[in-house]
Each structure stands twice: as C-alpha cells, then as structure tokens.
Amino acid sequence: MTANIIDGKSLAEQLKAAMKAHIQQKQVEGHRPPGLAVILIGEDPASTIYVRNKREACEYVGIRSFYHPLPATTTEATLTALIHTLNKDSAVDGILIQLPLPAHIDTPTILALLDPHKDVDGFHPYNIGRLAQRRPLLRPCTPYGVMKLLEHIQQPIRGKHAVVVGASDIVGRPMALELLLAGATVTVCHRATEKLETYVSQADILVSAVGNPGFIQGNWIKKGAIVIDVGITRLADGSLSGDIDYDSAKKNAGWITPVPGGVGPMTVAMLLANTLTAYDRFTTFDTSSPHPPCRAPSPKGEGMQD
C-alpha cells in the first residue's frame, strides 16, 4: 500500500481564505482589522524566517502586524515593560513572542506575563489549563493544526490508540491533551522511554515531534496508521527532513504528512485563527458611530461558556 498524503499547505490556504473573507466583512461593517504584535529578540536566522512568514500571512488575511524587533541583549525588565504596554493596547488582539528567547531571559516567567486573552501561541498557564480541563480557548498552534488535519481527513479518532513521541511543552504535552479531548487513548513517549519501537508499532495515530531526522523507521509503523510528522530539521545539503523516514513509512501508513508541506503551514494558519478568535471573542465594538472603534473588554467578556 501507499499512504494518502495529507496536504497541510492546501488546507492552510483554504483556512486563510476563509479568515480573509471574515476580516473583510468586519471592515465592511466599519470595524478595525485584528492586530497581532510580534516580538523577536536577537537575529537567529531560523526565528527571523519564521517571523517573516507569519507577518506575510498576517498581511494576506488582513491582520495588522505590529513588529517589535529587539537586540539579543534586551533585558527581562525591558521585555516585561513592552508586554505590559501591549497587554493594554486596544489595537492589539494577539501577542506573539518568538521562541526561543535568549538564555538570560526566563521563558516561563515571560509567557505568564501575557494577557491570556492575547496569548495567541496558547502557551500561557491559563490556556494550557483550559485545554487540560477540556475547555479549550486559545490553543497551542501546532497541536491545534494537527487536530485540524485529522478533522480534514475524516478518519476516526475516538477510541483509537494515539502515540505522541516527544513531550515538550510546545508540542508533545498539549498534543496529548488535544488527542485525549478527541477521545483517543494516548501514550506519550519521551527521552526516558524504553523500547520506543514497541509503542510506535501499536499506534493507530502517530505524532512525532522530536526534531531528529529519520529517527522513526518505516517498518515500525502499523499498517494503515495515520502518521503526523511535526519534526523538521535542515540537513547539511540544505534539504528539510522530518522525524520519520518518509519513503519507508508511506509504504505502511494509511495517511502521512510530508515535510515540508504538512504540519508547518497549519501552525501558521492556527496562529492567525487564534488571533481572529481573540478579536471576535474579547473585543467589543462601539456601534454608536458609523466607524466604531474597538475597546477592551471588561472581565465579564471573558467567554468562559463552552
């Protein structure tokens, strides 16, 4: 058998087109566009490219991008002050802090400073907590994108055995929570897991996010499994590789994501979707004027209903 290819790039384009139409309609009604503030500290080449791609995606759908490039020497105090300013800015619906941060800045402390309703990466303890309590709001973008891919191919999740390889705060752990929410039985494998091949071979749904090219062999894959490759590594020859040996895996898998063109475009699309969710749910509009400005919501506008 040869696996069906899950085209994340195509789905991401469809989602962005729908978001663009929604934003255009909001502006026809006289409302301001959504706003996303992007903070980049230092000049890491990969981070710079990621930020550029996200800002271009914002421009395409009609989200206003507020760019804040800062030197690598930026202090935690300076970054804290900027975050407080953006939290109060009524034109900013989402705040993205491009990771990783320099070693002298404590990442968990900084992420916890964000207004949870502007945390469009979905990393704030409040948003992770809501996901854990089965009441998701702003969701970590990569796991959210994976769930959209699974929804798109219309394959059953409930009752299936899902195996997540990697237990990072950014992908692995929230990915397990998303799959639990969808009714899967979930196993999380990590650096201390013994006999990894045994777990992988049991997976009806496999999600790998370790960043180790070709780490998972195709003969480990269960016949007909859904294989989602989150890992992406640039090789010495300039090509990109996922965690899974793609050529051998697609002979066993029923569905598989390519690298690139699978999960990556969906991560960006879900960042935009979270920004639009924050805009729609946490912004109120003054309708007394022909071109109503936005104003910040009161605490009662939190949107706790599910």
mmCIF file of C-alpha atoms in Angstrom:
data_model
loop_
_atom_site.group_PDB
_atom_site.id
_atom_site.type_symbol
_atom_site.label_atom_id
_atom_site.label_comp_id
_atom_site.label_asym_id
_atom_site.label_seq_id
_atom_site.Cartn_x
_atom_site.Cartn_y
_atom_site.Cartn_z
ATOM 1 C CA MET A 1 0.000 0.000 0.000
ATOM 2 C CA THR A 2 0.998 3.620 -0.451
ATOM 3 C CA ALA A 3 -0.172 6.214 2.045
ATOM 4 C CA ASN A 4 -2.555 9.041 1.271
ATOM 5 C CA ILE A 5 -0.706 12.343 1.538
ATOM 6 C CA ILE A 6 -2.141 14.889 3.997
ATOM 7 C CA ASP A 7 -1.637 18.230 2.263
ATOM 8 C CA GLY A 8 -1.285 20.773 5.054
ATOM 9 C CA LYS A 9 -0.307 23.547 2.684
ATOM 10 C CA SER A 10 -3.549 23.264 0.723
ATOM 11 C CA LEU A 11 -5.718 23.123 3.841
ATOM 12 C CA ALA A 12 -3.900 26.099 5.370
ATOM 13 C CA GLU A 13 -4.613 28.135 2.226
ATOM 14 C CA GLN A 14 -8.314 27.258 2.451
ATOM 15 C CA LEU A 15 -8.448 28.320 6.088
ATOM 16 C CA LYS A 16 -6.621 31.577 5.392
ATOM 17 C CA ALA A 17 -9.000 32.392 2.546
ATOM 18 C CA ALA A 18 -11.959 31.952 4.904
ATOM 19 C CA MET A 19 -10.295 34.152 7.531
ATOM 20 C CA LYS A 20 -9.575 36.817 4.939
ATOM 21 C CA ALA A 21 -13.232 36.911 3.927
ATOM 22 C CA HIS A 22 -14.307 37.163 7.574
ATOM 23 C CA ILE A 23 -11.970 40.072 8.259
ATOM 24 C CA GLN A 24 -13.077 41.865 5.089
ATOM 25 C CA GLN A 25 -16.688 41.567 6.230
ATOM 26 C CA LYS A 26 -15.783 43.040 9.620
ATOM 27 C CA GLN A 27 -14.214 46.020 7.891
ATOM 28 C CA VAL A 28 -17.262 46.460 5.661
ATOM 29 C CA GLU A 29 -19.227 46.746 8.906
ATOM 30 C CA GLY A 30 -16.882 49.566 9.952
ATOM 31 C CA HIS A 31 -14.652 47.746 12.420
ATOM 32 C CA ARG A 32 -10.887 47.948 12.634
ATOM 33 C CA PRO A 33 -8.843 44.928 11.481
ATOM 34 C CA PRO A 34 -7.426 42.472 14.009
ATOM 35 C CA GLY A 35 -3.958 43.297 15.319
ATOM 36 C CA LEU A 36 -1.058 40.969 16.105
ATOM 37 C CA ALA A 37 2.072 42.186 17.890
ATOM 38 C CA VAL A 38 5.194 40.167 17.077
ATOM 39 C CA ILE A 39 8.254 40.312 19.330
ATOM 40 C CA LEU A 40 11.585 38.992 18.038
ATOM 41 C CA ILE A 41 14.675 39.160 20.233
ATOM 42 C CA GLY A 42 18.031 38.740 18.506
ATOM 43 C CA GLU A 43 18.825 37.744 14.945
ATOM 44 C CA ASP A 44 18.581 33.950 14.930
ATOM 45 C CA PRO A 45 18.212 33.075 11.213
ATOM 46 C CA ALA A 46 15.501 30.449 11.714
ATOM 47 C CA SER A 47 13.475 32.696 14.013
ATOM 48 C CA THR A 48 13.819 35.587 11.596
ATOM 49 C CA ILE A 49 12.421 33.453 8.771
ATOM 50 C CA TYR A 50 9.555 32.191 10.928
ATOM 51 C CA VAL A 51 8.605 35.725 11.924
ATOM 52 C CA ARG A 52 8.762 36.922 8.327
ATOM 53 C CA ASN A 53 6.453 34.093 7.220
ATOM 54 C CA LYS A 54 3.984 34.859 9.994
ATOM 55 C CA ARG A 55 3.933 38.564 9.164
ATOM 56 C CA GLU A 56 3.381 37.820 5.467
ATOM 57 C CA ALA A 57 0.485 35.530 6.384
ATOM 58 C CA CYS A 58 -0.990 38.321 8.518
ATOM 59 C CA GLU A 59 -0.779 40.728 5.607
ATOM 60 C CA TYR A 60 -2.523 38.243 3.309
ATOM 61 C CA VAL A 61 -5.559 37.703 5.535
ATOM 62 C CA GLY A 62 -5.821 41.331 6.658
ATOM 63 C CA ILE A 63 -4.415 41.151 10.185
ATOM 64 C CA ARG A 64 -2.394 44.240 11.086
ATOM 65 C CA SER A 65 1.099 43.269 12.229
ATOM 66 C CA PHE A 66 2.932 45.317 14.854
ATOM 67 C CA TYR A 67 6.593 44.302 14.675
ATOM 68 C CA HIS A 68 8.936 44.720 17.650
ATOM 69 C CA PRO A 69 12.482 43.557 16.814
ATOM 70 C CA LEU A 70 14.758 43.788 19.841
ATOM 71 C CA PRO A 71 18.508 43.202 20.250
ATOM 72 C CA ALA A 72 19.774 39.953 21.764
ATOM 73 C CA THR A 73 20.978 41.951 24.781
ATOM 74 C CA THR A 74 17.438 43.040 25.689
ATOM 75 C CA THR A 75 16.867 42.699 29.421
ATOM 76 C CA GLU A 76 13.988 40.848 31.019
ATOM 77 C CA ALA A 77 12.836 44.151 32.515
ATOM 78 C CA THR A 78 12.667 45.806 29.083
ATOM 79 C CA LEU A 79 10.737 42.898 27.629
ATOM 80 C CA THR A 80 8.383 42.902 30.618
ATOM 81 C CA ALA A 81 7.636 46.593 30.108
ATOM 82 C CA LEU A 82 6.848 46.036 26.421
ATOM 83 C CA ILE A 83 4.491 43.164 27.231
ATOM 84 C CA HIS A 84 2.615 45.284 29.775
ATOM 85 C CA THR A 85 2.232 48.020 27.150
ATOM 86 C CA LEU A 86 0.903 45.596 24.537
ATOM 87 C CA ASN A 87 -1.453 43.986 27.049
ATOM 88 C CA LYS A 88 -3.131 47.387 27.444
ATOM 89 C CA ASP A 89 -3.130 48.327 23.740
ATOM 90 C CA SER A 90 -6.709 48.098 22.433
ATOM 91 C CA ALA A 91 -5.470 47.771 18.830
ATOM 92 C CA VAL A 92 -3.562 44.586 19.688
ATOM 93 C CA ASP A 93 -5.631 41.399 19.881
ATOM 94 C CA GLY A 94 -2.749 38.943 19.972
ATOM 95 C CA ILE A 95 0.861 38.941 21.161
ATOM 96 C CA LEU A 96 3.421 36.542 19.716
ATOM 97 C CA ILE A 97 6.804 36.156 21.408
ATOM 98 C CA GLN A 98 9.035 34.256 19.016
ATOM 99 C CA LEU A 99 10.824 31.403 20.789
ATOM 100 C CA PRO A 100 13.449 30.520 21.807
ATOM 101 C CA LEU A 101 14.346 33.508 23.946
ATOM 102 C CA PRO A 102 17.957 34.292 24.894
ATOM 103 C CA ALA A 103 19.290 32.258 27.826
ATOM 104 C CA HIS A 104 19.320 35.242 30.196
ATOM 105 C CA ILE A 105 15.518 35.595 29.924
ATOM 106 C CA ASP A 106 13.288 33.140 31.796
ATOM 107 C CA THR A 107 10.762 31.944 29.235
ATOM 108 C CA PRO A 108 8.018 30.638 31.606
ATOM 109 C CA THR A 109 8.082 33.904 33.537
ATOM 110 C CA ILE A 110 7.720 35.961 30.365
ATOM 111 C CA LEU A 111 4.921 33.832 28.904
ATOM 112 C CA ALA A 112 2.968 34.114 32.151
ATOM 113 C CA LEU A 113 3.022 37.926 31.834
ATOM 114 C CA LEU A 114 0.868 37.872 28.719
ATOM 115 C CA ASP A 115 -2.784 38.735 28.952
ATOM 116 C CA PRO A 116 -4.179 35.183 28.488
ATOM 117 C CA HIS A 117 -6.754 36.578 26.051
ATOM 118 C CA LYS A 118 -3.915 37.832 23.833
ATOM 119 C CA ASP A 119 -1.806 34.670 24.155
ATOM 120 C CA VAL A 120 -2.246 33.533 20.550
ATOM 121 C CA ASP A 121 0.530 30.926 20.845
ATOM 122 C CA GLY A 122 -1.585 29.235 23.515
ATOM 123 C CA PHE A 123 1.298 28.764 25.972
ATOM 124 C CA HIS A 124 0.021 30.763 28.959
ATOM 125 C CA PRO A 125 -0.733 28.543 32.001
ATOM 126 C CA TYR A 126 -4.363 29.710 31.823
ATOM 127 C CA ASN A 127 -4.788 28.461 28.252
ATOM 128 C CA ILE A 128 -2.941 25.195 28.872
ATOM 129 C CA GLY A 129 -5.091 24.735 31.968
ATOM 130 C CA ARG A 130 -8.282 25.235 29.997
ATOM 131 C CA LEU A 131 -7.146 22.619 27.488
ATOM 132 C CA ALA A 132 -6.376 20.211 30.335
ATOM 133 C CA GLN A 133 -9.844 20.825 31.737
ATOM 134 C CA ARG A 134 -11.428 20.081 28.362
ATOM 135 C CA ARG A 135 -12.473 23.703 27.843
ATOM 136 C CA PRO A 136 -10.002 24.924 25.185
ATOM 137 C CA LEU A 137 -9.908 28.559 24.196
ATOM 138 C CA LEU A 138 -6.649 29.792 22.660
ATOM 139 C CA ARG A 139 -4.852 26.549 21.819
ATOM 140 C CA PRO A 140 -1.157 25.817 21.161
ATOM 141 C CA CYS A 141 -0.839 26.328 17.423
ATOM 142 C CA THR A 142 0.963 23.193 16.266
ATOM 143 C CA PRO A 143 -1.221 20.666 18.138
ATOM 144 C CA TYR A 144 -4.290 22.665 17.083
ATOM 145 C CA GLY A 145 -3.111 22.444 13.474
ATOM 146 C CA VAL A 146 -2.622 18.687 13.776
ATOM 147 C CA MET A 147 -6.190 18.319 15.023
ATOM 148 C CA LYS A 148 -7.445 20.318 12.039
ATOM 149 C CA LEU A 149 -5.530 17.981 9.729
ATOM 150 C CA LEU A 150 -7.075 14.940 11.405
ATOM 151 C CA GLU A 151 -10.508 16.516 11.142
ATOM 152 C CA HIS A 152 -9.887 17.239 7.456
ATOM 153 C CA ILE A 153 -9.147 13.625 6.502
ATOM 154 C CA GLN A 154 -12.299 12.468 8.333
ATOM 155 C CA GLN A 155 -10.694 9.449 9.936
ATOM 156 C CA PRO A 156 -11.955 8.315 13.363
ATOM 157 C CA ILE A 157 -10.013 9.399 16.445
ATOM 158 C CA ARG A 158 -12.305 8.357 19.262
ATOM 159 C CA GLY A 159 -11.267 5.001 20.698
ATOM 160 C CA LYS A 160 -8.045 4.859 18.666
ATOM 161 C CA HIS A 161 -4.597 4.451 20.188
ATOM 162 C CA ALA A 162 -2.591 7.635 19.639
ATOM 163 C CA VAL A 163 1.145 7.671 20.350
ATOM 164 C CA VAL A 164 2.925 11.011 20.757
ATOM 165 C CA VAL A 165 6.721 10.896 20.511
ATOM 166 C CA GLY A 166 8.160 13.918 22.322
ATOM 167 C CA ALA A 167 6.929 15.588 25.497
ATOM 168 C CA SER A 168 7.813 19.261 25.039
ATOM 169 C CA ASP A 169 5.635 21.998 26.498
ATOM 170 C CA ILE A 170 5.167 23.436 22.999
ATOM 171 C CA VAL A 171 4.036 20.321 21.116
ATOM 172 C CA GLY A 172 4.127 16.944 22.871
ATOM 173 C CA ARG A 173 2.216 17.657 26.075
ATOM 174 C CA PRO A 174 -0.557 19.825 24.579
ATOM 175 C CA MET A 175 -0.778 17.373 21.673
ATOM 176 C CA ALA A 176 -1.581 14.592 24.129
ATOM 177 C CA LEU A 177 -4.272 16.782 25.724
ATOM 178 C CA GLU A 178 -5.821 17.525 22.317
ATOM 179 C CA LEU A 179 -5.966 13.834 21.445
ATOM 180 C CA LEU A 180 -7.466 12.985 24.836
ATOM 181 C CA LEU A 181 -10.090 15.644 24.232
ATOM 182 C CA ALA A 182 -10.930 13.951 20.917
ATOM 183 C CA GLY A 183 -11.440 10.598 22.658
ATOM 184 C CA ALA A 184 -8.214 8.799 21.806
ATOM 185 C CA THR A 185 -6.285 6.573 24.199
ATOM 186 C CA VAL A 186 -2.947 8.376 24.405
ATOM 187 C CA THR A 187 0.602 7.190 25.081
ATOM 188 C CA VAL A 188 3.346 9.814 25.400
ATOM 189 C CA CYS A 189 6.909 8.668 24.688
ATOM 190 C CA HIS A 190 9.931 10.724 25.711
ATOM 191 C CA ARG A 191 13.689 10.530 26.247
ATOM 192 C CA ALA A 192 13.325 8.033 29.098
ATOM 193 C CA THR A 193 11.004 5.704 27.185
ATOM 194 C CA GLU A 194 12.379 2.208 26.675
ATOM 195 C CA LYS A 195 11.559 0.074 23.622
ATOM 196 C CA LEU A 196 10.144 3.008 21.666
ATOM 197 C CA GLU A 197 9.595 0.830 18.615
ATOM 198 C CA THR A 198 7.052 -1.246 20.558
ATOM 199 C CA TYR A 199 4.887 1.767 21.308
ATOM 200 C CA VAL A 200 5.182 3.229 17.816
ATOM 201 C CA SER A 201 4.128 -0.091 16.258
ATOM 202 C CA GLN A 202 0.888 -0.002 18.290
ATOM 203 C CA ALA A 203 -0.160 3.449 17.141
ATOM 204 C CA ASP A 204 -3.307 3.958 15.100
ATOM 205 C CA ILE A 205 -2.329 7.624 15.128
ATOM 206 C CA LEU A 206 1.352 8.567 15.439
ATOM 207 C CA VAL A 207 2.544 12.112 16.089
ATOM 208 C CA SER A 208 6.300 12.662 16.245
ATOM 209 C CA ALA A 209 7.823 15.926 17.455
ATOM 210 C CA VAL A 210 11.453 15.398 18.465
ATOM 211 C CA GLY A 211 13.468 17.134 15.733
ATOM 212 C CA ASN A 212 15.653 14.128 14.947
ATOM 213 C CA PRO A 213 15.756 13.466 11.189
ATOM 214 C CA GLY A 214 14.771 9.971 10.108
ATOM 215 C CA PHE A 215 14.561 8.845 13.736
ATOM 216 C CA ILE A 216 11.449 6.720 13.300
ATOM 217 C CA GLN A 217 11.798 3.886 10.800
ATOM 218 C CA GLY A 218 9.085 2.966 8.361
ATOM 219 C CA ASN A 219 8.989 -0.671 9.445
ATOM 220 C CA TRP A 220 7.917 0.478 12.922
ATOM 221 C CA ILE A 221 4.687 1.898 11.502
ATOM 222 C CA LYS A 222 1.465 -0.045 11.930
ATOM 223 C CA LYS A 223 -0.302 -0.908 8.676
ATOM 224 C CA GLY A 224 -2.849 1.777 7.876
ATOM 225 C CA ALA A 225 -1.763 4.152 10.661
ATOM 226 C CA ILE A 226 -2.162 7.917 10.439
ATOM 227 C CA VAL A 227 1.338 9.415 10.662
ATOM 228 C CA ILE A 228 1.839 13.086 11.560
ATOM 229 C CA ASP A 229 5.434 14.332 11.355
ATOM 230 C CA VAL A 230 5.928 17.553 13.309
ATOM 231 C CA GLY A 231 9.728 17.413 13.372
ATOM 232 C CA ILE A 232 11.668 19.459 10.843
ATOM 233 C CA THR A 233 15.445 19.652 10.517
ATOM 234 C CA ARG A 234 17.591 21.297 7.849
ATOM 235 C CA LEU A 235 20.246 18.860 6.662
ATOM 236 C CA ALA A 236 23.790 19.654 5.566
ATOM 237 C CA ASP A 237 22.739 19.695 1.903
ATOM 238 C CA GLY A 238 20.073 22.311 2.643
ATOM 239 C CA SER A 239 17.119 19.949 2.362
ATOM 240 C CA LEU A 240 14.493 19.530 5.067
ATOM 241 C CA SER A 241 13.803 16.271 6.876
ATOM 242 C CA GLY A 242 11.161 15.165 9.342
ATOM 243 C CA ASP A 243 11.469 12.757 12.265
ATOM 244 C CA ILE A 244 10.051 9.899 10.223
ATOM 245 C CA ASP A 245 11.787 8.076 7.391
ATOM 246 C CA TYR A 246 9.170 9.180 4.880
ATOM 247 C CA ASP A 247 9.922 6.895 1.941
ATOM 248 C CA SER A 248 9.699 3.715 4.007
ATOM 249 C CA ALA A 249 6.887 4.927 6.287
ATOM 250 C CA LYS A 250 4.494 5.719 3.453
ATOM 251 C CA LYS A 251 4.581 2.028 2.454
ATOM 252 C CA ASN A 252 2.881 1.099 5.733
ATOM 253 C CA ALA A 253 0.919 4.220 6.690
ATOM 254 C CA GLY A 254 -2.630 4.842 5.575
ATOM 255 C CA TRP A 255 -2.151 8.622 5.813
ATOM 256 C CA ILE A 256 1.026 10.654 6.212
ATOM 257 C CA THR A 257 2.129 14.299 6.303
ATOM 258 C CA PRO A 258 5.078 15.366 4.138
ATOM 259 C CA VAL A 259 7.956 17.546 5.332
ATOM 260 C CA PRO A 260 7.764 20.308 4.284
ATOM 261 C CA GLY A 261 4.139 20.995 3.373
ATOM 262 C CA GLY A 262 2.407 19.128 6.188
ATOM 263 C CA VAL A 263 2.184 20.497 9.714
ATOM 264 C CA GLY A 264 4.267 23.662 9.210
ATOM 265 C CA PRO A 265 1.731 25.674 7.180
ATOM 266 C CA MET A 266 -1.002 24.644 9.595
ATOM 267 C CA THR A 267 0.919 26.046 12.570
ATOM 268 C CA VAL A 268 0.950 29.486 10.943
ATOM 269 C CA ALA A 269 -2.717 29.188 9.954
ATOM 270 C CA MET A 270 -3.727 28.378 13.528
ATOM 271 C CA LEU A 271 -1.764 31.361 14.843
ATOM 272 C CA LEU A 272 -3.949 33.513 12.608
ATOM 273 C CA ALA A 273 -7.045 31.602 13.725
ATOM 274 C CA ASN A 274 -6.199 32.225 17.394
ATOM 275 C CA THR A 275 -5.710 35.928 16.659
ATOM 276 C CA LEU A 276 -9.102 36.036 14.985
ATOM 277 C CA THR A 277 -10.663 34.171 17.916
ATOM 278 C CA ALA A 278 -9.215 36.734 20.335
ATOM 279 C CA TYR A 279 -10.515 39.549 18.117
ATOM 280 C CA ASP A 280 -14.012 38.088 17.839
ATOM 281 C CA ARG A 281 -14.450 36.951 21.458
ATOM 282 C CA PHE A 282 -12.597 39.513 23.538
ATOM 283 C CA THR A 283 -13.162 42.746 21.630
ATOM 284 C CA THR A 284 -16.388 44.704 21.935
ATOM 285 C CA PHE A 285 -17.407 47.278 19.382
ATOM 286 C CA ASP A 286 -18.970 50.653 19.944
ATOM 287 C CA THR A 287 -21.844 50.712 17.449
ATOM 288 C CA SER A 288 -22.912 54.288 18.172
ATOM 289 C CA SER A 289 -20.689 55.726 15.421
ATOM 290 C CA PRO A 290 -20.513 54.953 11.672
ATOM 291 C CA HIS A 291 -16.950 53.647 12.090
ATOM 292 C CA PRO A 292 -16.940 52.149 15.581
ATOM 293 C CA PRO A 293 -13.580 51.881 17.328
ATOM 294 C CA CYS A 294 -12.673 48.815 19.339
ATOM 295 C CA ARG A 295 -12.423 48.954 23.088
ATOM 296 C CA ALA A 296 -11.006 46.459 25.536
ATOM 297 C CA PRO A 297 -13.490 44.005 27.054
ATOM 298 C CA SER A 298 -14.488 44.004 30.691
ATOM 299 C CA PRO A 299 -13.605 40.943 32.801
ATOM 300 C CA LYS A 300 -17.158 39.702 32.169
ATOM 301 C CA GLY A 301 -16.291 39.443 28.481
ATOM 302 C CA GLU A 302 -14.007 36.527 29.212
ATOM 303 C CA GLY A 303 -16.035 33.999 27.271
ATOM 304 C CA MET A 304 -15.970 31.122 29.737
ATOM 305 C CA GLN A 305 -19.028 29.432 28.222
ATOM 306 C CA ASP A 306 -18.291 26.303 26.202
#
